[in-house]
């Protein structure tokens, strides 16, 4: 048994623990944190290459075999999500070491624990462990959100924490109910049990499945549950907000995993349980997110609403349910995670040169480096709004093409195009206010930090890389979607071990 | 036994939800605590109160160990989370000067 699949969990765990114990030598701490985070990128690429052969790799912890033991499950989807996380986190931590880690305590340790939770959530094949990793990433995110103090953060954080605690309680209720009926926590085994369940138990299973959707919808910022997000993201410090760009994707990943595997097309009476709910809610999420972006009063708030828009787009594509749509959605997921993260970093660079106006969309002092920042903002805005020639355009085009003609295509086309247009209007308004409607004097105190700019541009270039390496990545994404729909492959992991 | 257990769970959940919807952080923390008690008891119940254990099949001499493991984990996590939210509430009081969950001042919030 190769030990590679557990490394993305162990590496941040040990790095985080080491960072907690070390005396406060800033330089040492920063190096450990940066090295440990960047090491995740080659690791994710290696795992992606391993998963690329289409086989599932099961890592049985303590050699306790499924379905009773806890397993890690490495498939194409998990490897892809690990890549998205590691690239985003590397740039965020490079940005943070230029000074943002200094405003509060234990930034790097918390950052590593957050990565531990995120990576674990992507790798686990066990529903209860999904809960445990969710809690790890959440408690790290609570502390990171508060990093650097400020009344605004406490106010936004209070709602975030309480909502997520209530969400955790619901998660446990759903997991408990599913366990009580199926007698297993292994997701693959549970899928088998749900498909074979007695019709009299179907309503209870359906209720548990929908409670689970509520929980994941809360993380993924689905319509009635996204109101916590804009305030929390806008209040967080910028490397943290950038890292949070992956947090909604954890919810989306869980929805994709659970509703393609456990309540997927082969679940008998409960087949495609969540799709009728996700589809309309996701479409309305896109529209309301775009309107929110239009109404936002600060650049950070605008970007937070764009995260909502991208979550809605992704969920709409997932609800279409076809492999083509899911493949396009995965490509869009990579794009939107990186671009949103980069824009949060860029927003901080801009805000730093505007003195007390910071990210507010009002007339402020002239920027010291309007050309560099303006070009980067223009590029990022094009990418996030989905205009050619950047990755957002191709991802959206594929999504539109993947919609089956007829009833599905009409709402998706109109919502995505109108949503994209409103986002574009909001971004141009913000851009012209920030870069053109300025005073003549620049603040003397603000300097453009080379390290920060480098981290931001590095993450922004992800959008370009997605175009240049578009075909192999798209092939990978399509193969991932095909693998997700091949349930016999997943059931095979139980057969092999004689369970 | 089942009826008593169900009523207990229902009462705990209802009280927890009611408190969760209050405006003051202290009530909200209490509500979260009650809710987590309800969840823990519920997890126990999912290992069957009487009769067959969910995982071990027909052997009634054993209690199902998995829900106990789950509850243990859930208790640890719930405890940590409650501690965090209490500290956060205290921070909120000192930074915002109010224990309202929206961070409103005394005079804005209707009793």
GROMACS .gro file of N, CA and C in nm, chain A residues 68 128 131-132 135-136 138-139 142-143 146 149-152 154-155 157-159 161-162 165-166 169-170 172-183 185 231, chain B residues 13 20 25 28 32 35-36 39-40 42-43 46-48 54-55 64 66-67 69-71 73-74 77 80-82 84-85 88-89 91-92 95-96 100-103:
model
  240
   68UNK      N    1  -1.578  -0.141   0.727
   68UNK     CA    2  -1.580  -0.103   0.869
   68UNK      C    3  -1.469  -0.006   0.903
  128UNK      N    4  -1.850   1.015   0.816
  128UNK     CA    5  -1.826   1.077   0.946
  128UNK      C    6  -1.693   1.152   0.946
  131UNK      N    7  -1.727   1.482   0.817
  131UNK     CA    8  -1.769   1.575   0.922
  131UNK      C    9  -1.650   1.621   1.005
  132UNK      N   10  -1.564   1.527   1.043
  132UNK     CA   11  -1.451   1.563   1.128
  132UNK      C   12  -1.359   1.663   1.056
  135UNK      N   13  -1.505   2.000   1.045
  135UNK     CA   14  -1.489   2.073   1.171
  135UNK      C   15  -1.348   2.127   1.184
  136UNK      N   16  -1.249   2.048   1.140
  136UNK     CA   17  -1.111   2.096   1.150
  136UNK      C   18  -1.093   2.221   1.064
  138UNK      N   19  -1.322   2.419   0.965
  138UNK     CA   20  -1.405   2.529   1.013
  138UNK      C   21  -1.343   2.598   1.132
  139UNK      N   22  -1.292   2.519   1.228
  139UNK     CA   23  -1.242   2.586   1.348
  139UNK      C   24  -1.115   2.665   1.314
  142UNK      N   25  -1.249   2.981   1.156
  142UNK     CA   26  -1.300   3.078   1.254
  142UNK      C   27  -1.186   3.162   1.305
  143UNK      N   28  -1.078   3.092   1.344
  143UNK     CA   29  -0.966   3.165   1.404
  143UNK      C   30  -0.897   3.252   1.299
  146UNK      N   31  -1.083   3.574   1.237
  146UNK     CA   32  -1.063   3.675   1.341
  146UNK      C   33  -0.920   3.727   1.342
  149UNK      N   34  -0.786   4.088   1.456
  149UNK     CA   35  -0.883   4.164   1.535
  149UNK      C   36  -0.970   4.261   1.454
  150UNK      N   37  -1.031   4.352   1.523
  150UNK     CA   38  -1.119   4.448   1.458
  150UNK      C   39  -1.265   4.415   1.484
  151UNK      N   40  -1.344   4.517   1.514
  151UNK     CA   41  -1.485   4.496   1.548
  151UNK      C   42  -1.560   4.436   1.430
  152UNK      N   43  -1.525   4.480   1.309
  152UNK     CA   44  -1.594   4.430   1.190
  152UNK      C   45  -1.582   4.279   1.179
  154UNK      N   46  -1.521   4.063   1.425
  154UNK     CA   47  -1.596   3.994   1.530
  154UNK      C   48  -1.743   3.988   1.491
  155UNK      N   49  -1.794   4.097   1.439
  155UNK     CA   50  -1.935   4.103   1.403
  155UNK      C   51  -1.967   4.003   1.291
  157UNK      N   52  -1.780   3.750   1.207
  157UNK     CA   53  -1.742   3.616   1.250
  157UNK      C   54  -1.848   3.550   1.336
  158UNK      N   55  -1.916   3.631   1.417
  158UNK     CA   56  -2.019   3.575   1.506
  158UNK      C   57  -2.124   3.499   1.425
  159UNK      N   58  -2.175   3.561   1.319
  159UNK     CA   59  -2.276   3.494   1.237
  159UNK      C   60  -2.218   3.370   1.171
  161UNK      N   61  -1.971   3.179   1.266
  161UNK     CA   62  -1.947   3.070   1.360
  161UNK      C   63  -2.079   3.006   1.403
  162UNK      N   64  -2.176   3.089   1.439
  162UNK     CA   65  -2.302   3.031   1.490
  162UNK      C   66  -2.374   2.953   1.381
  165UNK      N   67  -2.198   2.628   1.335
  165UNK     CA   68  -2.220   2.533   1.446
  165UNK      C   69  -2.357   2.467   1.431
  166UNK      N   70  -2.457   2.548   1.395
  166UNK     CA   71  -2.589   2.489   1.371
  166UNK      C   72  -2.581   2.391   1.254
  169UNK      N   73  -2.446   2.061   1.367
  169UNK     CA   74  -2.546   1.979   1.437
  169UNK      C   75  -2.634   1.907   1.336
  170UNK      N   76  -2.675   1.979   1.231
  170UNK     CA   77  -2.758   1.916   1.128
  170UNK      C   78  -2.681   1.806   1.055
  172UNK      N   79  -2.449   1.617   1.176
  172UNK     CA   80  -2.446   1.496   1.261
  172UNK      C   81  -2.580   1.424   1.259
  173UNK      N   82  -2.689   1.501   1.261
  173UNK     CA   83  -2.820   1.437   1.257
  173UNK      C   84  -2.836   1.358   1.128
  174UNK      N   85  -2.795   1.418   1.016
  174UNK     CA   86  -2.808   1.349   0.887
  174UNK      C   87  -2.721   1.224   0.884
  175UNK      N   88  -2.597   1.238   0.930
  175UNK     CA   89  -2.506   1.123   0.929
  175UNK      C   90  -2.560   1.013   1.020
  176UNK      N   91  -2.609   1.054   1.137
  176UNK     CA   92  -2.664   0.956   1.231
  176UNK      C   93  -2.781   0.881   1.171
  177UNK      N   94  -2.871   0.953   1.107
  177UNK     CA   95  -2.987   0.888   1.046
  177UNK      C   96  -2.943   0.790   0.938
  178UNK      N   97  -2.851   0.834   0.854
  178UNK     CA   98  -2.804   0.746   0.746
  178UNK      C   99  -2.738   0.623   0.806
  179UNK      N  100  -2.661   0.644   0.912
  179UNK     CA  101  -2.595   0.529   0.975
  179UNK      C  102  -2.699   0.435   1.035
  180UNK      N  103  -2.798   0.493   1.101
  180UNK     CA  104  -2.898   0.410   1.167
  180UNK      C  105  -2.970   0.319   1.070
  181UNK      N  106  -2.989   0.366   0.946
  181UNK     CA  107  -3.063   0.284   0.850
  181UNK      C  108  -2.972   0.193   0.770
  182UNK      N  109  -2.857   0.246   0.727
  182UNK     CA  110  -2.773   0.165   0.641
  182UNK      C  111  -2.670   0.085   0.719
  183UNK      N  112  -2.640   0.125   0.842
  183UNK     CA  113  -2.543   0.051   0.922
  183UNK      C  114  -2.400   0.067   0.874
  185UNK      N  115  -2.083   0.379   0.744
  185UNK     CA  116  -2.047   0.519   0.724
  185UNK      C  117  -1.962   0.536   0.600
  231UNK      N  118  -2.029   3.925   0.408
  231UNK     CA  119  -1.973   4.001   0.520
  231UNK      C  120  -1.848   3.936   0.575
  512UNK      N  121  -3.421   1.960   2.133
  512UNK     CA  122  -3.402   2.027   2.005
  512UNK      C  123  -3.485   2.154   1.997
  519UNK      N  124  -3.144   2.943   2.008
  519UNK     CA  125  -3.055   2.979   1.898
  519UNK      C  126  -3.104   3.103   1.825
  524UNK      N  127  -2.599   3.671   2.276
  524UNK     CA  128  -2.505   3.561   2.254
  524UNK      C  129  -2.514   3.455   2.363
  527UNK      N  130  -2.777   3.222   2.279
  527UNK     CA  131  -2.739   3.147   2.158
  527UNK      C  132  -2.641   3.035   2.194
  531UNK      N  133  -2.696   2.640   2.140
  531UNK     CA  134  -2.603   2.550   2.069
  531UNK      C  135  -2.567   2.430   2.157
  534UNK      N  136  -2.856   2.194   2.167
  534UNK     CA  137  -2.868   2.128   2.037
  534UNK      C  138  -2.762   2.018   2.024
  535UNK      N  139  -2.642   2.045   2.074
  535UNK     CA  140  -2.539   1.943   2.060
  535UNK      C  141  -2.567   1.825   2.153
  538UNK      N  142  -2.813   1.622   1.964
  538UNK     CA  143  -2.748   1.549   1.855
  538UNK      C  144  -2.674   1.427   1.909
  539UNK      N  145  -2.604   1.445   2.020
  539UNK     CA  146  -2.529   1.331   2.076
  539UNK      C  147  -2.622   1.218   2.117
  541UNK      N  148  -2.910   1.163   1.996
  541UNK     CA  149  -2.966   1.109   1.872
  541UNK      C  150  -2.871   1.008   1.810
  542UNK      N  151  -2.742   1.039   1.813
  542UNK     CA  152  -2.644   0.946   1.757
  542UNK      C  153  -2.647   0.814   1.834
  545UNK      N  154  -2.925   0.605   1.725
  545UNK     CA  155  -2.909   0.544   1.593
  545UNK      C  156  -2.837   0.410   1.601
  546UNK      N  157  -2.774   0.380   1.715
  546UNK     CA  158  -2.717   0.246   1.735
  546UNK      C  159  -2.820   0.151   1.792
  547UNK      N  160  -2.945   0.189   1.789
  547UNK     CA  161  -3.060   0.112   1.838
  547UNK      C  162  -3.065   0.111   1.992
  553UNK      N  163  -2.719  -0.179   1.474
  553UNK     CA  164  -2.719  -0.147   1.332
  553UNK      C  165  -2.604  -0.215   1.259
  554UNK      N  166  -2.491  -0.230   1.324
  554UNK     CA  167  -2.376  -0.283   1.251
  554UNK      C  168  -2.354  -0.431   1.275
  563UNK      N  169  -2.373  -0.166   1.978
  563UNK     CA  170  -2.299  -0.124   1.858
  563UNK      C  171  -2.192  -0.023   1.899
  565UNK      N  172  -1.994   0.160   1.712
  565UNK     CA  173  -1.966   0.274   1.624
  565UNK      C  174  -2.032   0.403   1.673
  566UNK      N  175  -2.164   0.400   1.708
  566UNK     CA  176  -2.223   0.526   1.755
  566UNK      C  177  -2.152   0.582   1.877
  568UNK      N  178  -1.836   0.559   1.938
  568UNK     CA  179  -1.717   0.627   1.887
  568UNK      C  180  -1.755   0.762   1.825
  569UNK      N  181  -1.867   0.759   1.751
  569UNK     CA  182  -1.912   0.884   1.688
  569UNK      C  183  -1.945   0.988   1.792
  570UNK      N  184  -2.019   0.946   1.897
  570UNK     CA  185  -2.060   1.042   1.999
  570UNK      C  186  -1.939   1.100   2.068
  572UNK      N  187  -1.641   1.143   1.951
  572UNK     CA  188  -1.581   1.243   1.863
  572UNK      C  189  -1.664   1.371   1.860
  573UNK      N  190  -1.797   1.350   1.849
  573UNK     CA  191  -1.886   1.466   1.841
  573UNK      C  192  -1.881   1.547   1.969
  576UNK      N  193  -1.555   1.749   1.968
  576UNK     CA  194  -1.562   1.861   1.875
  576UNK      C  195  -1.661   1.966   1.925
  579UNK      N  196  -1.512   2.175   2.201
  579UNK     CA  197  -1.416   2.273   2.152
  579UNK      C  198  -1.488   2.391   2.087
  580UNK      N  199  -1.591   2.357   2.009
  580UNK     CA  200  -1.664   2.463   1.939
  580UNK      C  201  -1.736   2.554   2.038
  581UNK      N  202  -1.795   2.493   2.142
  581UNK     CA  203  -1.865   2.574   2.241
  581UNK      C  204  -1.766   2.667   2.312
  583UNK      N  205  -1.498   2.781   2.191
  583UNK     CA  206  -1.461   2.887   2.097
  583UNK      C  207  -1.567   2.995   2.091
  584UNK      N  208  -1.693   2.951   2.085
  584UNK     CA  209  -1.799   3.050   2.067
  584UNK      C  210  -1.816   3.135   2.194
  587UNK      N  211  -1.543   3.385   2.174
  587UNK     CA  212  -1.580   3.482   2.070
  587UNK      C  213  -1.685   3.579   2.122
  588UNK      N  214  -1.782   3.525   2.198
  588UNK     CA  215  -1.887   3.611   2.253
  588UNK      C  216  -1.826   3.713   2.348
  590UNK      N  217  -1.519   3.827   2.336
  590UNK     CA  218  -1.450   3.924   2.252
  590UNK      C  219  -1.549   4.025   2.193
  591UNK      N  220  -1.664   3.969   2.152
  591UNK     CA  221  -1.767   4.055   2.095
  591UNK      C  222  -1.812   4.160   2.194
  594UNK      N  223  -1.527   4.417   2.226
  594UNK     CA  224  -1.498   4.499   2.107
  594UNK      C  225  -1.618   4.582   2.062
  595UNK      N  226  -1.736   4.521   2.073
  595UNK     CA  227  -1.854   4.590   2.022
  595UNK      C  228  -1.934   4.657   2.132
  599UNK      N  229  -2.523   4.156   2.177
  599UNK     CA  230  -2.619   4.121   2.073
  599UNK      C  231  -2.547   4.051   1.958
  600UNK      N  232  -2.611   3.950   1.897
  600UNK     CA  233  -2.541   3.875   1.793
  600UNK      C  234  -2.512   3.960   1.670
  601UNK      N  235  -2.590   4.066   1.647
  601UNK     CA  236  -2.560   4.152   1.534
  601UNK      C  237  -2.462   4.262   1.571
  602UNK      N  238  -2.418   4.262   1.697
  602UNK     CA  239  -2.326   4.365   1.742
  602UNK      C  240  -2.394   4.499   1.761
   0.00000   0.00000   0.00000
